[in-house]
mmCIF file of C-alpha atoms and ligand atoms in Angstrom:
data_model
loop_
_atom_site.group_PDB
_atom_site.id
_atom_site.type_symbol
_atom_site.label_atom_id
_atom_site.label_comp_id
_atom_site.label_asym_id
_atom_site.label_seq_id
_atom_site.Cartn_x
_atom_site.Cartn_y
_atom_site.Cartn_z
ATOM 1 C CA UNK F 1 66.871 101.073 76.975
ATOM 2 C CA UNK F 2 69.039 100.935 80.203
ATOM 3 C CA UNK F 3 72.842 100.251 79.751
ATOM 4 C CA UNK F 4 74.026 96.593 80.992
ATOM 5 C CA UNK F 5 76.526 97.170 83.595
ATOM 6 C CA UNK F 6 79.173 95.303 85.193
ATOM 7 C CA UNK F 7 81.710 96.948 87.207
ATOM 8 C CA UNK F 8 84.908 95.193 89.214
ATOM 9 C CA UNK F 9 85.218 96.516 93.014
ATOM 10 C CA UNK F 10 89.078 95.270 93.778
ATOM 11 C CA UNK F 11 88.840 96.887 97.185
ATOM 12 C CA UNK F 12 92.274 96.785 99.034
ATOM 13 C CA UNK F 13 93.311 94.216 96.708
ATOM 14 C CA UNK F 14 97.090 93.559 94.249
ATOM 15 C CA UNK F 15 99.868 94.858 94.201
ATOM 16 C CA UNK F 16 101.081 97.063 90.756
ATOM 17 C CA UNK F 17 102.050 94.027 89.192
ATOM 18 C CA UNK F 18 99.595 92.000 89.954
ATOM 19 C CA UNK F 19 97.079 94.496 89.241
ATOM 20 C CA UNK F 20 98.950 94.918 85.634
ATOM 21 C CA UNK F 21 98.490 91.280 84.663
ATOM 22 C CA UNK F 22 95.058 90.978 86.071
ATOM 23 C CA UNK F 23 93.973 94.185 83.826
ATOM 24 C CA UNK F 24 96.042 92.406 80.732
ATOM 25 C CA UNK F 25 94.011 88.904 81.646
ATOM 26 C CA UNK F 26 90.680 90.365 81.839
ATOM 27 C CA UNK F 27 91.352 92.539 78.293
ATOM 28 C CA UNK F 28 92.284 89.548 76.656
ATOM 29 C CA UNK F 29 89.554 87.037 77.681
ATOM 30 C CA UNK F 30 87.292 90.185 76.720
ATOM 31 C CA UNK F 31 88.761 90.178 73.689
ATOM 32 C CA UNK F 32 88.388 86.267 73.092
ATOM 33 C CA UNK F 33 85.156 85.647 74.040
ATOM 34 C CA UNK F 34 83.269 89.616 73.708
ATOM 35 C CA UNK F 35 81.450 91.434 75.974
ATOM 36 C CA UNK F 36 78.170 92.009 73.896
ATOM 37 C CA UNK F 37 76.544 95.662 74.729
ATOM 38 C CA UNK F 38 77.611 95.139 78.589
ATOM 39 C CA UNK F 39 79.574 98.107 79.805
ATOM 40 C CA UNK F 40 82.392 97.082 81.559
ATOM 41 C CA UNK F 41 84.285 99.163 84.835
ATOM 42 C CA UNK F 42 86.855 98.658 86.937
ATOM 43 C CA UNK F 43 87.980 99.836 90.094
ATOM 44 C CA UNK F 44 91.097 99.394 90.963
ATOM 45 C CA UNK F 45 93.344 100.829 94.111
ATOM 46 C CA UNK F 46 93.476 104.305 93.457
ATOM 47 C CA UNK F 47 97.472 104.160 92.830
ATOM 48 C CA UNK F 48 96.817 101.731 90.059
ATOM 49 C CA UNK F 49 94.035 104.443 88.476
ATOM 50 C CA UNK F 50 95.961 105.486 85.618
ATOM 51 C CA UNK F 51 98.022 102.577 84.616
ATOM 52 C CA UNK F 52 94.559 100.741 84.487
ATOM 53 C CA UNK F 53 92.906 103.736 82.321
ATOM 54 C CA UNK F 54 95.624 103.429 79.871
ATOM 55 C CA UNK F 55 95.064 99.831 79.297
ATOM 56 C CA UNK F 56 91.557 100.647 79.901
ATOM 57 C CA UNK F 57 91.733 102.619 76.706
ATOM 58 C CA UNK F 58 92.833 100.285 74.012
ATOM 59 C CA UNK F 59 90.233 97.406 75.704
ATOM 60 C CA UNK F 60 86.982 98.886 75.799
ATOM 61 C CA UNK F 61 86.667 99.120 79.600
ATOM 62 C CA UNK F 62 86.029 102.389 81.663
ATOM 63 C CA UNK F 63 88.054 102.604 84.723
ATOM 64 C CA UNK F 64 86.908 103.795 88.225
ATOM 65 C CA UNK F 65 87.983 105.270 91.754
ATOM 66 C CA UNK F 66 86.883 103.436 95.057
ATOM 67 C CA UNK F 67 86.138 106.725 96.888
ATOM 68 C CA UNK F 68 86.888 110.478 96.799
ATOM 69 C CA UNK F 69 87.432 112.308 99.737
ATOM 70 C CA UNK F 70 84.438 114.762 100.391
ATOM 71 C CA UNK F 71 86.178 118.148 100.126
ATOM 72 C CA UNK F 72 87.286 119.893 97.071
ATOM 73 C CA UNK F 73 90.889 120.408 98.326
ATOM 74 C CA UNK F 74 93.264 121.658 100.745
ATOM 75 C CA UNK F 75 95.185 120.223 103.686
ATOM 76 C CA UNK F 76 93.941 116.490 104.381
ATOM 77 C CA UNK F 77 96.628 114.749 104.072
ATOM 78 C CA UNK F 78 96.553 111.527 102.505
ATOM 79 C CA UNK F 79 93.124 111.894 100.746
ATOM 80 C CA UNK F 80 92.116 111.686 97.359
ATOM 81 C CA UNK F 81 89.901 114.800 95.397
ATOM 82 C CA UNK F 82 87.580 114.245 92.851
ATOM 83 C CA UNK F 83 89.447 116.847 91.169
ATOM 84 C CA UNK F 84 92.739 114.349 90.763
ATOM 85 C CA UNK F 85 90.384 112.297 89.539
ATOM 86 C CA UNK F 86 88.474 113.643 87.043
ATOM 87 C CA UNK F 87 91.708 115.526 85.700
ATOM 88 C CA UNK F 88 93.303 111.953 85.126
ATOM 89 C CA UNK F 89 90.531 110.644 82.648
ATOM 90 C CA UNK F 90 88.868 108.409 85.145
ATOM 91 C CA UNK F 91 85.412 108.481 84.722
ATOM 92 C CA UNK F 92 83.531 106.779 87.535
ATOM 93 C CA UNK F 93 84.279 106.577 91.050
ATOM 94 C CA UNK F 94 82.170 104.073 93.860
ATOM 95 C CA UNK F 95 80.376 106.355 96.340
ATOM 96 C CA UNK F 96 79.101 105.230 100.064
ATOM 97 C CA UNK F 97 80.019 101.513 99.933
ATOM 98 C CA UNK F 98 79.159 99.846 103.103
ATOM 99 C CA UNK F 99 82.789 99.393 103.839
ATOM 100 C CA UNK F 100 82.951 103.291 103.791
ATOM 101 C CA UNK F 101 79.932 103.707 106.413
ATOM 102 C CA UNK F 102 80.916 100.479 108.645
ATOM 103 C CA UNK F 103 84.978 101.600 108.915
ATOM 104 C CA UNK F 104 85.395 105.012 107.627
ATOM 105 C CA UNK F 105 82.408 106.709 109.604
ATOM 106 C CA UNK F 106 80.748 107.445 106.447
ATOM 107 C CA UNK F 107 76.946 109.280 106.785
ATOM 108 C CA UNK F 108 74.817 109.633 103.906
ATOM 109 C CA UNK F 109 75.760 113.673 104.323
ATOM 110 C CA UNK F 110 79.329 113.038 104.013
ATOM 111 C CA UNK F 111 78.623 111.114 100.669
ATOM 112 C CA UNK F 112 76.098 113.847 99.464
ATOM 113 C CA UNK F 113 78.936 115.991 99.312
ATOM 114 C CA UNK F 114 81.047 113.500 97.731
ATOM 115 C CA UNK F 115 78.132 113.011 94.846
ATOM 116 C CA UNK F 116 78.158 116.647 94.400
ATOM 117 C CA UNK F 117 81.868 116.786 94.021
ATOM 118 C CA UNK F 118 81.525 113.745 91.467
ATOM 119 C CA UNK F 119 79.597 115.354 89.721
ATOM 120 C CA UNK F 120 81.211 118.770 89.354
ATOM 121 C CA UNK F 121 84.531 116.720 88.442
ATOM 122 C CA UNK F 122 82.406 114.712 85.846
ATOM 123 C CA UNK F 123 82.862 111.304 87.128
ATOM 124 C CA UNK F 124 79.840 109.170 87.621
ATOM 125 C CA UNK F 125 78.993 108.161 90.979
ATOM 126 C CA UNK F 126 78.289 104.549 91.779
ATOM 127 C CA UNK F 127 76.194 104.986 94.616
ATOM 128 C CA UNK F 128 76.005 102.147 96.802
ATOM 129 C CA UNK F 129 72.751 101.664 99.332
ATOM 130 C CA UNK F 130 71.932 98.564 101.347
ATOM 131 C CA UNK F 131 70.789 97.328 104.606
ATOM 132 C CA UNK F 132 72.781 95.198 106.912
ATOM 133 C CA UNK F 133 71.221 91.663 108.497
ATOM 134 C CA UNK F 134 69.681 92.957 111.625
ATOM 135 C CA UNK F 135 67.485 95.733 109.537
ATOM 136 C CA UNK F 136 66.315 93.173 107.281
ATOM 137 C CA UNK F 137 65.702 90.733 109.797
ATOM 138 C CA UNK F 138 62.847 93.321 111.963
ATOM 139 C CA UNK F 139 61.628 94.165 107.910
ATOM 140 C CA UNK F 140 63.018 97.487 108.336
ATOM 141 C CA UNK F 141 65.138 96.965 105.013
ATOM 142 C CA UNK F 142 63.068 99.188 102.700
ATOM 143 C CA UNK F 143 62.980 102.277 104.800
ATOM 144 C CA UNK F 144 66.511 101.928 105.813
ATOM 145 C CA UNK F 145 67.111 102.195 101.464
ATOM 146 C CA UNK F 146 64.832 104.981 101.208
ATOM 147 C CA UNK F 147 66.518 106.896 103.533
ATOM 148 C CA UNK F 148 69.821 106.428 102.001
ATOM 149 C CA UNK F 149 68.818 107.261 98.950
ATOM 150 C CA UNK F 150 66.611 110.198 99.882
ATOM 151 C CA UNK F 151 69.584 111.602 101.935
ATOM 152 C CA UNK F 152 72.438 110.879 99.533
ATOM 153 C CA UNK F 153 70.482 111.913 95.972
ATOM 154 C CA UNK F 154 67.436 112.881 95.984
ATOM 155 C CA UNK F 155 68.353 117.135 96.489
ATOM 156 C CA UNK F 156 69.859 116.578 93.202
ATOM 157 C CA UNK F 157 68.689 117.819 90.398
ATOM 158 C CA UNK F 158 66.750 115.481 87.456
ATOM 159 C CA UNK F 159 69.708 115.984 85.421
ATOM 160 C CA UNK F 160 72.339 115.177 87.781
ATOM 161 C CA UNK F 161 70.270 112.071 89.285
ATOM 162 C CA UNK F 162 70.006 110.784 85.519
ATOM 163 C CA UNK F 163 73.908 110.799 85.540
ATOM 164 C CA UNK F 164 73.932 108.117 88.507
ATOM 165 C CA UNK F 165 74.360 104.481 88.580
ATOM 166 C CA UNK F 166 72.525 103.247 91.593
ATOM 167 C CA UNK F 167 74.031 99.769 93.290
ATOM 168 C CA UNK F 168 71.823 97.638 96.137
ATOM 169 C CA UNK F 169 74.689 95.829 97.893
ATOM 170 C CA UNK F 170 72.871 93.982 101.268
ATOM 171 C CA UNK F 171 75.537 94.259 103.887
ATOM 172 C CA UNK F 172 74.833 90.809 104.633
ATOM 173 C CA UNK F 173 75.797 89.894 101.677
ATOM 174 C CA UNK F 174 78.906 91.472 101.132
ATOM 175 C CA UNK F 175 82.081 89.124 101.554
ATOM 176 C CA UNK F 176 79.968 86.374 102.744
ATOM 177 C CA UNK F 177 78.990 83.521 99.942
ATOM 178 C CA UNK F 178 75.468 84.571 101.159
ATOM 179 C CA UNK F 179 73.475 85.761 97.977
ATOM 180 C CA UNK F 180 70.643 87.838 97.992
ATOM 181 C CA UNK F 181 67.827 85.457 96.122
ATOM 182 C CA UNK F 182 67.101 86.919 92.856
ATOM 183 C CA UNK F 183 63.266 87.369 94.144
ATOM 184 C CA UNK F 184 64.862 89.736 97.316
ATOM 185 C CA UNK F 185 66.879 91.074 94.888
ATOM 186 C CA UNK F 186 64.381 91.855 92.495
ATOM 187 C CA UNK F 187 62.549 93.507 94.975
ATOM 188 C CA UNK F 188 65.008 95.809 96.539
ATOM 189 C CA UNK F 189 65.451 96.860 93.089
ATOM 190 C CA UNK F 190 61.905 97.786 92.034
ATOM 191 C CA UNK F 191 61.061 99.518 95.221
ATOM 192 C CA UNK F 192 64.271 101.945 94.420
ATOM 193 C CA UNK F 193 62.817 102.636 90.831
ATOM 194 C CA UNK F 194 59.617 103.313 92.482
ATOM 195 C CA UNK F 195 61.344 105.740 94.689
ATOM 196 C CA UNK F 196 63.068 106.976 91.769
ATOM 197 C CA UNK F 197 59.689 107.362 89.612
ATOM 198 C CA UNK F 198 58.535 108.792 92.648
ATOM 199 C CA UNK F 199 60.747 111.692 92.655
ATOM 200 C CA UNK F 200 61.874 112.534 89.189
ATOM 201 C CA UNK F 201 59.411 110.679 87.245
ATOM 202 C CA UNK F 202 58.949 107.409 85.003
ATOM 203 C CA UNK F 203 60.938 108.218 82.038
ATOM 204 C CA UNK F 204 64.110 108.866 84.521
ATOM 205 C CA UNK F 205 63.009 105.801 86.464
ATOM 206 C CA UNK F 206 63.193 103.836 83.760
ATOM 207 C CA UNK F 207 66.611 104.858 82.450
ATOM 208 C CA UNK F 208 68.197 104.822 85.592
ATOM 209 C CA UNK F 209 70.958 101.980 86.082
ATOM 210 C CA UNK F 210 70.526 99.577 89.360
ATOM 211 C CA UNK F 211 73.067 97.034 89.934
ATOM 212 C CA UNK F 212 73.119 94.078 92.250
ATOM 213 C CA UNK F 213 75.944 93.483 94.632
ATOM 214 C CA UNK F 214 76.977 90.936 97.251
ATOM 215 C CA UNK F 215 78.535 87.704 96.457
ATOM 216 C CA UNK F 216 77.858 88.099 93.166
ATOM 217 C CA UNK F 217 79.768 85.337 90.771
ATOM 218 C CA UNK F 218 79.819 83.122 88.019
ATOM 219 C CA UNK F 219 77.499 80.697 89.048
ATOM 220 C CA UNK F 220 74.565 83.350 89.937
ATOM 221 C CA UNK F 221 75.409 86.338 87.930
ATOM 222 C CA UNK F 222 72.482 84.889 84.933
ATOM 223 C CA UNK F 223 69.706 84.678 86.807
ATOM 224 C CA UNK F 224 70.149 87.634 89.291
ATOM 225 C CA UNK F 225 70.733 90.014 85.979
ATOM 226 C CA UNK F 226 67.807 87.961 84.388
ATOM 227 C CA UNK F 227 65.602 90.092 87.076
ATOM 228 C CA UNK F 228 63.727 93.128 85.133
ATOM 229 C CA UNK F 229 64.819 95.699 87.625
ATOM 230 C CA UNK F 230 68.223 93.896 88.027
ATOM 231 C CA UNK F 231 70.739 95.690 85.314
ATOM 232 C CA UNK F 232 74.168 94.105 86.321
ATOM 233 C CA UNK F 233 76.519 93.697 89.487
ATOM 234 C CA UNK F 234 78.780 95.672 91.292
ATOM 235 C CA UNK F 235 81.538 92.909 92.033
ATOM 236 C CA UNK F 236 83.911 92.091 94.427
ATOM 237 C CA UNK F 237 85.560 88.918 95.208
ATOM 238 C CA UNK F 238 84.997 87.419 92.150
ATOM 239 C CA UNK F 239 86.339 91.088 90.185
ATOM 240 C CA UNK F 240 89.647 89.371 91.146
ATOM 241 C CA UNK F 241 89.449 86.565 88.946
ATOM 242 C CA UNK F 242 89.620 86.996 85.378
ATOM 243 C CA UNK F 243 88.025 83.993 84.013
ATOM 244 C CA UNK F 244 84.925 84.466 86.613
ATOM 245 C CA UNK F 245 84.390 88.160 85.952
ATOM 246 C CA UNK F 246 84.021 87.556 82.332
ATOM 247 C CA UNK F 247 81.887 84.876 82.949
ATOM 248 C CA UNK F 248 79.667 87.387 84.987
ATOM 249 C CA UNK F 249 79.596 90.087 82.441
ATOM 250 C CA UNK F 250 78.517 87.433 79.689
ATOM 251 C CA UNK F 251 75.842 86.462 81.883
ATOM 252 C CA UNK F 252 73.207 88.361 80.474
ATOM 253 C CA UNK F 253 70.783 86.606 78.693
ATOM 254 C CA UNK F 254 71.037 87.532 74.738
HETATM 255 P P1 13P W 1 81.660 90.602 97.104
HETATM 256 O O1 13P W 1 81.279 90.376 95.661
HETATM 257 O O2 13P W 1 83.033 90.157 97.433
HETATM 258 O O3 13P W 1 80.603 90.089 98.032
HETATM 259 O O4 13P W 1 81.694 92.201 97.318
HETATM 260 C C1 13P W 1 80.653 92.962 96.827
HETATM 261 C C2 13P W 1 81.030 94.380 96.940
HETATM 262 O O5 13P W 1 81.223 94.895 98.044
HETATM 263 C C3 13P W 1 81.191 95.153 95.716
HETATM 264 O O6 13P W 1 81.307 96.509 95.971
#
């Protein structure tokens, strides 16, 4: 059986303390209401990484990074390795978000060699894939996925492609109150675990985690995870609020 995920992308969001009580809110609504088998992340700023692993600790949450740079070390200043965070008992880390590509220059090389470094640091890449409105709109959205993915993952080996969480975020999507249907999403999703059987077989297929992101929230969290091939959200704005992103991961249906 696949793991129910639901991770928290803060992005370039709150400050220490803000970031402090949100963690502390979130823990304690956990705590109040459960979380069932759902396995929670969050992704803070990566200055906040370690105060949010310690609380992350003592609340049954993992904590991850929002990007590694995509050398192992040496003189590039201001970056982040996967080294630092590996070594700081973080143990995921969002790879390739579209943010990355669109304003960072990201290519699907560049984040190949930030998967590998994941990897070699033992953090678990979030890998995020997605199309952006124009590629959709001439129905080039599935090859545009298959490329990423091909490009990003698929030189890895079966047992380093069983360690990653996979997450279809539409661009379009993104930031925008515009949902993916649960029918689009649904499809995005099988066609990647077809891809996935393709390459490394149905028993990998099958166990490997796809998440849904892109406006994402309370209100539609149910019946996008109530998708077969849909196995939680990667989440964004509504991460932010407490109340809403436990709402979202008690969305599954029991
Ligand atoms: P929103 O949920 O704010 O649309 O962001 C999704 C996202 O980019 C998560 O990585």
């Amino acid at each position: 059986m696949r793991s129910k995920i639901v991770a928290g992308n803060w992005k370039m969001n709150t400050t220490f303390q803000e970031a402090e009580d949100l963690l502390y809110e979130i823990a304690d609504l956990m705590n109040e209401r459960g979380k069932g088998d759902t396995t929670v992340i969050i992704c803070p700023p990566s200055p906040f990484l370690e105060m949010a692993s310690d609380i992350g600790v003592e609340n049954d949450f993992f904590v991850g990074a929002q990007n590694v740079n995509d050398h192992e070390s040496g003189a590039y200043t201001g970056e982040v390795s996967a080294a630092m965070i590996g070594s700081m008992g973080i143990t995921h880390v969002i790879l390739g978000h579209s943010e990355r590509r669109t304003y960072f220059g990201e290519t699907d090389t560049i984040i190949k060699s930030k998967v590998a470094l994941a990897l070699k640091h033992e953090l678990v890449p979030i890998y995020c894939c997605g199309e952006v409105l124009a590629e959709r709109e001439k129905s080039n959205h599935f090859e545009v996925v298959r490329n990423q993915v091909n490009e990003a993952l698929f030189s890895l080996t079966k047992e380093d492609f069983s360690k990653i969480i996979i997450a279809y975020e539409p661009v379009w999507a993104i930031g925008t109150g515009v949902t993916a249907t649960p029918a689009q999403a649904q499809e995005m999703h099988a066609f990647i675990r077809g891809l996935v059987a393709d390459k490394y077989g149905e028993t990998v297929a099958a166990e490997t985690v796809i998440l849904y992101g892109g406006s994402c929230n309370a209100k539609n969290a149910a019946e996008l995870f109530s998708q077969p091939d849909v196995d939680g959200g990667l989440i964004g704005g509504a991460s932010l609020k407490a109340e809403d992103f436990v709402t979202i991961l008690n969305s599954f249906k029991k």
